[in-house]
Amino acid sequence: NGFKQRAERMLELAPTALADVEVPKQDGFIRFIGREPLGTVLVLSPWNYPYLTAVNSVVPALAAGNTVVLKHSDQTPLCAERMVEAALEAGIPTGVFQYLHINHDQVAAVVRDPRVDHVAFTGSVEGGRAVHSASAGRFIAVGLELGGKDPAYVRSDSDPVYAAENIVDGAFFNSGQSCCGIERVYVHESLYDRFVEVVVDTVNRYRLGNPLDPETNLGPMVKAAAVERLSADIERSISAGARPLIDTKKFNVSLLGSAYMAPQVLELVTHDMEIMTEESFGPVVGIMKVSSDEEAVELMNDSKYGLTASIWTKDKEAALSIGRKLETGTVFMNRCDYLDPDLPWVGVKDTGRGCTLSALGYEHLTRPKSFHLRLDI
């Protein structure tokens, strides 16, 4: 599973990533750069993918020699308890990895505590600002992964059927409650009609229901308030001219419960609508028609977020060229909504700062220490 894959890969990378860094030899001297743990790392993890998001920081922080205090969302407290329990059963020394169940004000107090040497936060922009504010005046690093409004671009040379089916999965997996889920799509005008046709057909075949039912492939949102918020966003977009393409009545939401929401696809959307600019974090996606790579790049960059972006094309060079122009942390070609532990997980703009995973992730969990030894005396 993803947890095991990420944990094992970060442990495999640790010996090399944490090894002394050699510098050019100089007669009469020994010079190298060591890496030391920061101390105590506070990991603040969200409710969505509670194990997967926590492992990104917890495992490498421990592997680098830090102690870790884990605070999960108040909606997933047992995940923190089970992770610590598993670590103790595996033989980690008592006290090296602990958890806390605390409220927001108490989190701020912990961030300000001089015993905390680094904070790794995954959550909302509002939450990130609160954590950053709490750390003000302290000279510690704060890693922030604050979600996104991730775009997909379907280029004129792509396979519209393959792109549509995979983009729908990227948009609606986990009921759209993924930081790197697809939330907006730009399609070249030559493929637009066929792409939209396949998207609608694919979404209409989704089965909304109890996630414990094997036949279900679209479950509930995190809570009723999230449904109310996103439903209001969709209605505002429709009032402003967006066209809904899915008949939500067929999903029988009224029989399921207040946390369930039917999927929706919107066209005739613009960047004047919040549905194309603010994080939706639910089962809805907007689609816009474009006439060129240049227009697609401009629209993809027209966002305060920058976590991932996907390009759907048969031309590798075009994907690389477009990717270098995008303001994003990860560029995908012909895939989306995926996290590779060999690559740094990083964002730009309001998506945050710092990075986790990969060998580079260890640089944020350690500090360099220079050794300069003179031998010729």
Short mmCIF file of C-alpha atoms in Angstrom, two decimals:
data_model
loop_
_atom_site.label_atom_id
_atom_site.label_comp_id
_atom_site.label_asym_id
_atom_site.label_seq_id
_atom_site.Cartn_x
_atom_site.Cartn_y
_atom_site.Cartn_z
CA ASN A 1 0.00 0.00 0.00
CA GLY A 2 0.98 3.66 -0.24
CA PHE A 3 1.95 3.98 3.43
CA LYS A 4 4.33 1.03 3.24
CA GLN A 5 5.78 2.17 -0.08
CA ARG A 6 6.54 5.68 1.13
CA ALA A 7 7.92 4.57 4.48
CA GLU A 8 10.19 1.93 3.00
CA ARG A 9 11.44 4.19 0.22
CA MET A 10 12.31 7.01 2.62
CA LEU A 11 14.20 4.55 4.80
CA GLU A 12 16.06 3.26 1.74
CA LEU A 13 17.05 6.81 0.81
CA ALA A 14 18.18 7.70 4.35
CA PRO A 15 21.77 6.32 4.37
CA THR A 16 22.71 8.29 1.26
CA ALA A 17 20.66 11.40 2.03
CA LEU A 18 22.05 11.64 5.57
CA ALA A 19 25.64 10.73 4.75
CA ASP A 20 28.47 13.22 5.16
CA VAL A 21 28.87 15.46 2.12
CA GLU A 22 32.38 15.40 0.73
CA VAL A 23 34.03 18.55 -0.63
CA PRO A 24 37.13 18.87 -2.84
CA LYS A 25 40.23 17.59 -1.06
CA GLN A 26 42.76 20.09 0.24
CA ASP A 27 46.26 19.08 1.38
CA GLY A 28 46.64 19.21 5.13
CA PHE A 29 42.94 19.40 5.87
CA ILE A 30 39.92 17.21 6.35
CA ARG A 31 36.76 19.01 5.28
CA PHE A 32 33.24 17.71 5.01
CA ILE A 33 29.64 18.61 5.77
CA GLY A 34 27.74 16.57 8.33
CA ARG A 35 23.99 16.45 8.82
CA GLU A 36 22.46 16.76 12.29
CA PRO A 37 18.84 16.28 13.38
CA LEU A 38 16.92 19.45 14.20
CA GLY A 39 15.59 18.13 17.51
CA THR A 40 11.84 17.81 18.03
CA VAL A 41 9.57 17.87 14.99
CA LEU A 42 5.88 18.71 15.41
CA VAL A 43 3.83 17.04 12.67
CA LEU A 44 0.32 18.43 12.12
CA SER A 45 -1.65 16.10 9.86
CA PRO A 46 -5.08 16.52 8.23
CA TRP A 47 -8.13 14.25 8.19
CA ASN A 48 -7.90 13.26 4.52
CA TYR A 49 -5.41 10.43 3.96
CA PRO A 50 -4.46 10.66 7.66
CA TYR A 51 -1.85 7.91 7.49
CA LEU A 52 -0.40 8.84 4.09
CA THR A 53 0.05 12.52 4.89
CA ALA A 54 1.58 11.79 8.29
CA VAL A 55 4.09 9.26 6.97
CA ASN A 56 5.56 11.91 4.65
CA SER A 57 7.08 13.68 7.64
CA VAL A 58 7.03 11.21 10.53
CA VAL A 59 9.19 8.46 9.03
CA PRO A 60 11.97 10.66 7.58
CA ALA A 61 11.99 12.83 10.69
CA LEU A 62 12.60 9.79 12.87
CA ALA A 63 15.10 8.31 10.41
CA ALA A 64 17.08 11.57 10.55
CA GLY A 65 17.38 11.27 14.33
CA ASN A 66 14.66 13.66 15.44
CA THR A 67 11.99 13.05 18.03
CA VAL A 68 8.45 13.50 16.73
CA VAL A 69 5.22 14.77 18.24
CA LEU A 70 2.20 13.98 16.05
CA LYS A 71 -1.07 15.88 16.20
CA HIS A 72 -3.79 14.63 13.89
CA SER A 73 -7.04 16.33 12.95
CA ASP A 74 -9.70 16.03 15.63
CA GLN A 75 -11.65 13.99 13.07
CA THR A 76 -8.97 11.28 12.91
CA PRO A 77 -7.43 11.04 16.40
CA LEU A 78 -7.14 7.23 16.42
CA CYS A 79 -4.73 7.37 13.47
CA ALA A 80 -2.14 9.15 15.60
CA GLU A 81 -2.60 6.69 18.42
CA ARG A 82 -2.23 3.68 16.14
CA MET A 83 0.89 5.05 14.45
CA VAL A 84 2.60 5.58 17.81
CA GLU A 85 1.43 2.17 19.03
CA ALA A 86 2.86 0.51 15.92
CA ALA A 87 6.18 2.33 16.35
CA LEU A 88 6.46 1.18 19.96
CA GLU A 89 5.69 -2.40 18.95
CA ALA A 90 8.43 -2.13 16.32
CA GLY A 91 10.93 -1.23 19.05
CA ILE A 92 11.25 2.55 18.90
CA PRO A 93 12.39 3.90 22.29
CA THR A 94 9.66 5.23 24.54
CA GLY A 95 9.21 8.97 24.17
CA VAL A 96 10.87 9.31 20.76
CA PHE A 97 7.51 9.31 18.98
CA GLN A 98 4.45 10.67 20.80
CA TYR A 99 1.03 12.08 19.97
CA LEU A 100 -1.09 14.91 21.30
CA HIS A 101 -4.86 15.52 21.18
CA ILE A 102 -5.15 19.29 21.49
CA ASN A 103 -7.25 22.17 20.15
CA HIS A 104 -6.15 25.00 17.85
CA ASP A 105 -5.13 27.36 20.64
CA GLN A 106 -3.05 24.63 22.22
CA VAL A 107 -1.42 23.88 18.86
CA ALA A 108 -0.33 27.51 18.66
CA ALA A 109 1.16 27.26 22.15
CA VAL A 110 3.09 24.12 21.18
CA VAL A 111 4.42 25.80 18.02
CA ARG A 112 5.65 28.67 20.19
CA ASP A 113 7.26 26.30 22.70
CA PRO A 114 11.09 26.50 22.53
CA ARG A 115 11.29 22.72 22.77
CA VAL A 116 9.85 22.43 19.24
CA ASP A 117 12.50 22.79 16.55
CA HIS A 118 10.52 22.27 13.34
CA VAL A 119 6.86 22.18 12.29
CA ALA A 120 5.45 20.18 9.37
CA PHE A 121 1.86 21.20 8.66
CA THR A 122 -0.56 19.87 6.04
CA GLY A 123 -3.94 21.57 5.81
CA SER A 124 -5.75 24.69 4.71
CA VAL A 125 -4.25 28.05 3.82
CA GLU A 126 -6.02 29.53 6.83
CA GLY A 127 -4.49 26.87 9.08
CA GLY A 128 -1.08 27.43 7.52
CA ARG A 129 -1.25 31.14 8.23
CA ALA A 130 -2.16 30.40 11.85
CA VAL A 131 0.82 28.05 12.25
CA HIS A 132 3.14 30.50 10.53
CA SER A 133 1.90 33.32 12.75
CA ALA A 134 2.41 31.23 15.88
CA SER A 135 6.03 30.60 14.86
CA ALA A 136 6.75 34.31 14.33
CA GLY A 137 9.65 35.47 16.43
CA ARG A 138 11.18 32.00 16.56
CA PHE A 139 14.00 31.06 14.23
CA ILE A 140 12.61 27.68 13.22
CA ALA A 141 11.56 26.35 9.86
CA VAL A 142 7.90 25.68 9.18
CA GLY A 143 6.99 23.32 6.34
CA LEU A 144 3.59 24.11 4.87
CA GLU A 145 1.58 22.01 2.39
CA LEU A 146 -1.67 23.86 1.97
CA GLY A 147 -3.53 22.19 -0.86
CA GLY A 148 -4.18 23.43 -4.34
CA LYS A 149 -6.43 24.04 -7.31
CA ASP A 150 -4.68 21.60 -9.59
CA PRO A 151 -5.22 21.96 -13.36
CA ALA A 152 -5.13 19.52 -16.24
CA TYR A 153 -4.49 20.45 -19.86
CA VAL A 154 -5.72 18.17 -22.65
CA ARG A 155 -3.56 19.05 -25.63
CA SER A 156 -4.71 18.73 -29.25
CA ASP A 157 -2.57 15.62 -29.87
CA SER A 158 -3.79 13.64 -26.86
CA ASP A 159 -6.17 10.67 -26.75
CA PRO A 160 -9.40 12.29 -25.50
CA VAL A 161 -10.86 9.02 -24.22
CA TYR A 162 -7.77 8.07 -22.20
CA ALA A 163 -7.43 11.62 -20.89
CA ALA A 164 -11.10 11.90 -19.93
CA GLU A 165 -11.26 8.61 -18.07
CA ASN A 166 -8.08 9.30 -16.11
CA ILE A 167 -8.87 12.94 -15.37
CA VAL A 168 -12.28 11.94 -14.02
CA ASP A 169 -10.54 9.50 -11.68
CA GLY A 170 -8.11 12.24 -10.65
CA ALA A 171 -10.98 14.62 -9.98
CA PHE A 172 -13.37 12.31 -8.11
CA PHE A 173 -11.08 9.87 -6.28
CA ASN A 174 -11.76 10.05 -2.53
CA SER A 175 -14.83 12.14 -3.43
CA GLY A 176 -12.52 14.88 -4.68
CA GLN A 177 -11.03 15.31 -1.21
CA SER A 178 -7.39 15.16 -2.34
CA CYS A 179 -4.89 18.00 -2.11
CA CYS A 180 -3.59 17.13 -5.58
CA GLY A 181 -6.91 16.15 -7.12
CA ILE A 182 -7.85 17.68 -10.47
CA GLU A 183 -10.19 20.63 -9.92
CA ARG A 184 -10.07 22.44 -13.27
CA VAL A 185 -9.55 21.21 -16.84
CA TYR A 186 -8.52 23.04 -20.00
CA VAL A 187 -9.21 21.21 -23.26
CA HIS A 188 -8.07 22.09 -26.75
CA GLU A 189 -11.07 23.09 -28.83
CA SER A 190 -10.42 20.35 -31.41
CA LEU A 191 -11.00 17.63 -28.77
CA TYR A 192 -13.43 19.44 -26.52
CA ASP A 193 -16.74 17.84 -27.56
CA ARG A 194 -15.41 14.28 -27.52
CA PHE A 195 -13.59 14.81 -24.23
CA VAL A 196 -16.69 16.21 -22.52
CA GLU A 197 -18.81 13.38 -23.89
CA VAL A 198 -16.53 10.76 -22.33
CA VAL A 199 -16.28 12.69 -19.05
CA VAL A 200 -20.06 12.84 -18.69
CA ASP A 201 -20.48 9.18 -19.56
CA THR A 202 -17.77 8.18 -17.07
CA VAL A 203 -19.20 10.26 -14.23
CA ASN A 204 -22.72 9.00 -14.87
CA ARG A 205 -21.46 5.46 -14.30
CA TYR A 206 -20.19 6.28 -10.80
CA ARG A 207 -21.90 4.52 -7.90
CA LEU A 208 -22.44 6.87 -4.95
CA GLY A 209 -22.96 5.10 -1.65
CA ASN A 210 -21.57 3.57 1.50
CA PRO A 211 -17.80 3.19 1.07
CA LEU A 212 -17.94 -0.16 2.87
CA ASP A 213 -19.98 -1.52 -0.05
CA PRO A 214 -17.67 -3.08 -2.69
CA GLU A 215 -19.91 -1.72 -5.43
CA THR A 216 -19.38 1.89 -4.31
CA ASN A 217 -16.71 3.99 -6.03
CA LEU A 218 -17.84 7.40 -4.77
CA GLY A 219 -18.31 7.84 -1.04
CA PRO A 220 -19.36 10.69 1.24
CA MET A 221 -17.62 13.95 1.95
CA VAL A 222 -16.04 14.54 5.32
CA LYS A 223 -19.12 16.18 6.88
CA ALA A 224 -22.44 17.82 6.04
CA ALA A 225 -20.98 21.32 6.30
CA ALA A 226 -18.56 20.53 3.47
CA VAL A 227 -21.47 19.47 1.26
CA GLU A 228 -23.35 22.67 2.04
CA ARG A 229 -20.32 24.84 1.27
CA LEU A 230 -19.52 23.19 -2.05
CA SER A 231 -23.17 23.00 -3.12
CA ALA A 232 -23.42 26.75 -2.59
CA ASP A 233 -20.28 27.28 -4.71
CA ILE A 234 -21.78 25.23 -7.53
CA GLU A 235 -25.10 27.08 -7.38
CA ARG A 236 -23.32 30.45 -7.53
CA SER A 237 -21.42 29.28 -10.61
CA ILE A 238 -24.61 28.12 -12.31
CA SER A 239 -26.28 31.44 -11.51
CA ALA A 240 -23.29 33.17 -13.11
CA GLY A 241 -23.65 31.19 -16.33
CA ALA A 242 -21.98 27.81 -15.80
CA ARG A 243 -23.78 24.82 -17.30
CA PRO A 244 -24.13 21.63 -15.20
CA LEU A 245 -23.66 18.46 -17.25
CA ILE A 246 -24.68 15.86 -14.67
CA ASP A 247 -28.26 15.17 -13.60
CA THR A 248 -27.64 14.84 -9.88
CA LYS A 249 -31.12 13.42 -9.20
CA LYS A 250 -30.06 10.01 -10.48
CA PHE A 251 -27.66 9.60 -7.56
CA ASN A 252 -30.45 9.51 -4.95
CA VAL A 253 -28.53 11.62 -2.44
CA SER A 254 -31.61 12.10 -0.26
CA LEU A 255 -31.59 8.39 0.58
CA LEU A 256 -27.94 8.34 1.67
CA GLY A 257 -27.45 11.09 4.24
CA SER A 258 -26.35 14.69 4.71
CA ALA A 259 -22.63 14.05 4.08
CA TYR A 260 -23.23 12.61 0.61
CA MET A 261 -22.97 14.73 -2.50
CA ALA A 262 -23.62 13.84 -6.13
CA PRO A 263 -20.75 14.47 -8.55
CA GLN A 264 -20.98 17.42 -10.90
CA VAL A 265 -19.20 18.60 -14.05
CA LEU A 266 -19.50 22.24 -15.13
CA GLU A 267 -18.78 23.85 -18.48
CA LEU A 268 -19.04 27.47 -19.61
CA VAL A 269 -17.08 28.30 -16.48
CA THR A 270 -14.70 31.26 -16.18
CA HIS A 271 -12.03 32.43 -13.79
CA ASP A 272 -14.50 34.95 -12.45
CA MET A 273 -16.15 32.02 -10.66
CA GLU A 274 -14.84 30.69 -7.35
CA ILE A 275 -15.36 27.15 -8.62
CA MET A 276 -12.34 27.73 -10.90
CA THR A 277 -10.18 29.70 -8.47
CA GLU A 278 -10.85 28.52 -4.91
CA GLU A 279 -10.12 25.03 -3.63
CA SER A 280 -13.28 22.91 -4.00
CA PHE A 281 -12.14 19.74 -2.23
CA GLY A 282 -15.15 17.78 -3.38
CA PRO A 283 -16.70 15.90 -6.32
CA VAL A 284 -16.93 18.72 -8.85
CA VAL A 285 -14.75 19.79 -11.76
CA GLY A 286 -14.95 22.68 -14.22
CA ILE A 287 -13.96 22.40 -17.89
CA MET A 288 -12.89 25.23 -20.19
CA LYS A 289 -12.13 25.25 -23.92
CA VAL A 290 -8.77 26.66 -25.09
CA SER A 291 -7.26 27.28 -28.51
CA SER A 292 -3.52 27.00 -27.86
CA ASP A 293 -0.76 25.89 -25.49
CA GLU A 294 -0.15 29.53 -24.64
CA GLU A 295 -3.75 30.08 -23.55
CA ALA A 296 -3.66 26.89 -21.49
CA VAL A 297 -0.46 27.94 -19.70
CA GLU A 298 -1.87 31.37 -18.93
CA LEU A 299 -5.02 29.89 -17.42
CA MET A 300 -3.19 27.15 -15.52
CA ASN A 301 -0.94 29.78 -13.92
CA ASP A 302 -3.90 32.03 -13.12
CA SER A 303 -4.19 30.67 -9.60
CA LYS A 304 -2.92 31.48 -6.14
CA TYR A 305 -2.11 27.79 -5.70
CA GLY A 306 0.57 25.60 -7.22
CA LEU A 307 0.82 21.96 -6.12
CA THR A 308 0.57 19.78 -9.25
CA ALA A 309 -0.42 20.18 -12.89
CA SER A 310 -0.97 17.52 -15.54
CA ILE A 311 -0.45 17.70 -19.29
CA TRP A 312 -2.13 15.15 -21.54
CA THR A 313 -0.22 14.77 -24.78
CA LYS A 314 1.71 12.34 -26.95
CA ASP A 315 4.57 14.84 -27.33
CA LYS A 316 7.15 14.53 -24.55
CA GLU A 317 9.04 17.63 -25.67
CA ALA A 318 5.85 19.69 -25.64
CA ALA A 319 5.08 18.47 -22.13
CA LEU A 320 8.55 19.46 -20.95
CA SER A 321 8.32 22.85 -22.62
CA ILE A 322 4.89 23.58 -21.15
CA GLY A 323 5.89 22.16 -17.77
CA ARG A 324 8.83 24.53 -17.43
CA LYS A 325 6.42 27.46 -17.81
CA LEU A 326 3.97 26.28 -15.15
CA GLU A 327 3.99 27.68 -11.63
CA THR A 328 3.63 24.39 -9.82
CA GLY A 329 5.48 21.95 -7.61
CA THR A 330 4.99 18.83 -9.76
CA VAL A 331 4.37 18.43 -13.50
CA PHE A 332 2.70 15.24 -14.72
CA MET A 333 2.38 13.94 -18.26
CA ASN A 334 -0.50 11.55 -18.94
CA ARG A 335 -1.19 10.92 -15.26
CA CYS A 336 -2.35 12.89 -12.24
CA ASP A 337 -3.19 12.73 -8.55
CA TYR A 338 -0.12 10.68 -7.66
CA LEU A 339 2.70 11.04 -5.18
CA ASP A 340 6.10 9.48 -5.98
CA PRO A 341 8.33 9.17 -2.86
CA ASP A 342 11.44 9.52 -5.02
CA LEU A 343 10.36 13.04 -6.00
CA PRO A 344 10.00 15.98 -3.61
CA TRP A 345 6.45 16.93 -2.67
CA VAL A 346 6.56 20.69 -2.94
CA GLY A 347 4.29 23.62 -3.69
CA VAL A 348 4.52 27.25 -4.72
CA LYS A 349 2.52 30.38 -3.96
CA ASP A 350 -0.27 29.81 -1.40
CA THR A 351 0.26 26.07 -1.56
CA GLY A 352 3.11 26.63 0.88
CA ARG A 353 6.83 26.16 1.23
CA GLY A 354 9.43 23.55 2.03
CA CYS A 355 9.24 19.97 0.79
CA THR A 356 8.73 16.45 2.00
CA LEU A 357 9.77 13.07 0.57
CA SER A 358 12.71 12.22 -1.70
CA ALA A 359 16.32 12.68 -0.69
CA LEU A 360 15.71 16.43 -0.66
CA GLY A 361 13.09 16.01 2.06
CA TYR A 362 15.84 15.09 4.51
CA GLU A 363 17.46 18.49 4.00
CA HIS A 364 14.45 20.09 5.69
CA LEU A 365 14.68 17.74 8.67
CA THR A 366 18.39 18.22 9.37
CA ARG A 367 20.87 21.08 9.60
CA PRO A 368 24.30 21.12 7.94
CA LYS A 369 27.38 21.13 10.14
CA SER A 370 30.77 21.99 8.67
CA PHE A 371 33.94 20.15 9.75
CA HIS A 372 37.26 21.87 8.97
CA LEU A 373 40.21 19.99 10.48
CA ARG A 374 43.78 21.17 10.02
CA LEU A 375 46.34 18.34 10.12
CA ASP A 376 49.74 19.95 9.30
CA ILE A 377 50.89 20.97 12.80
#
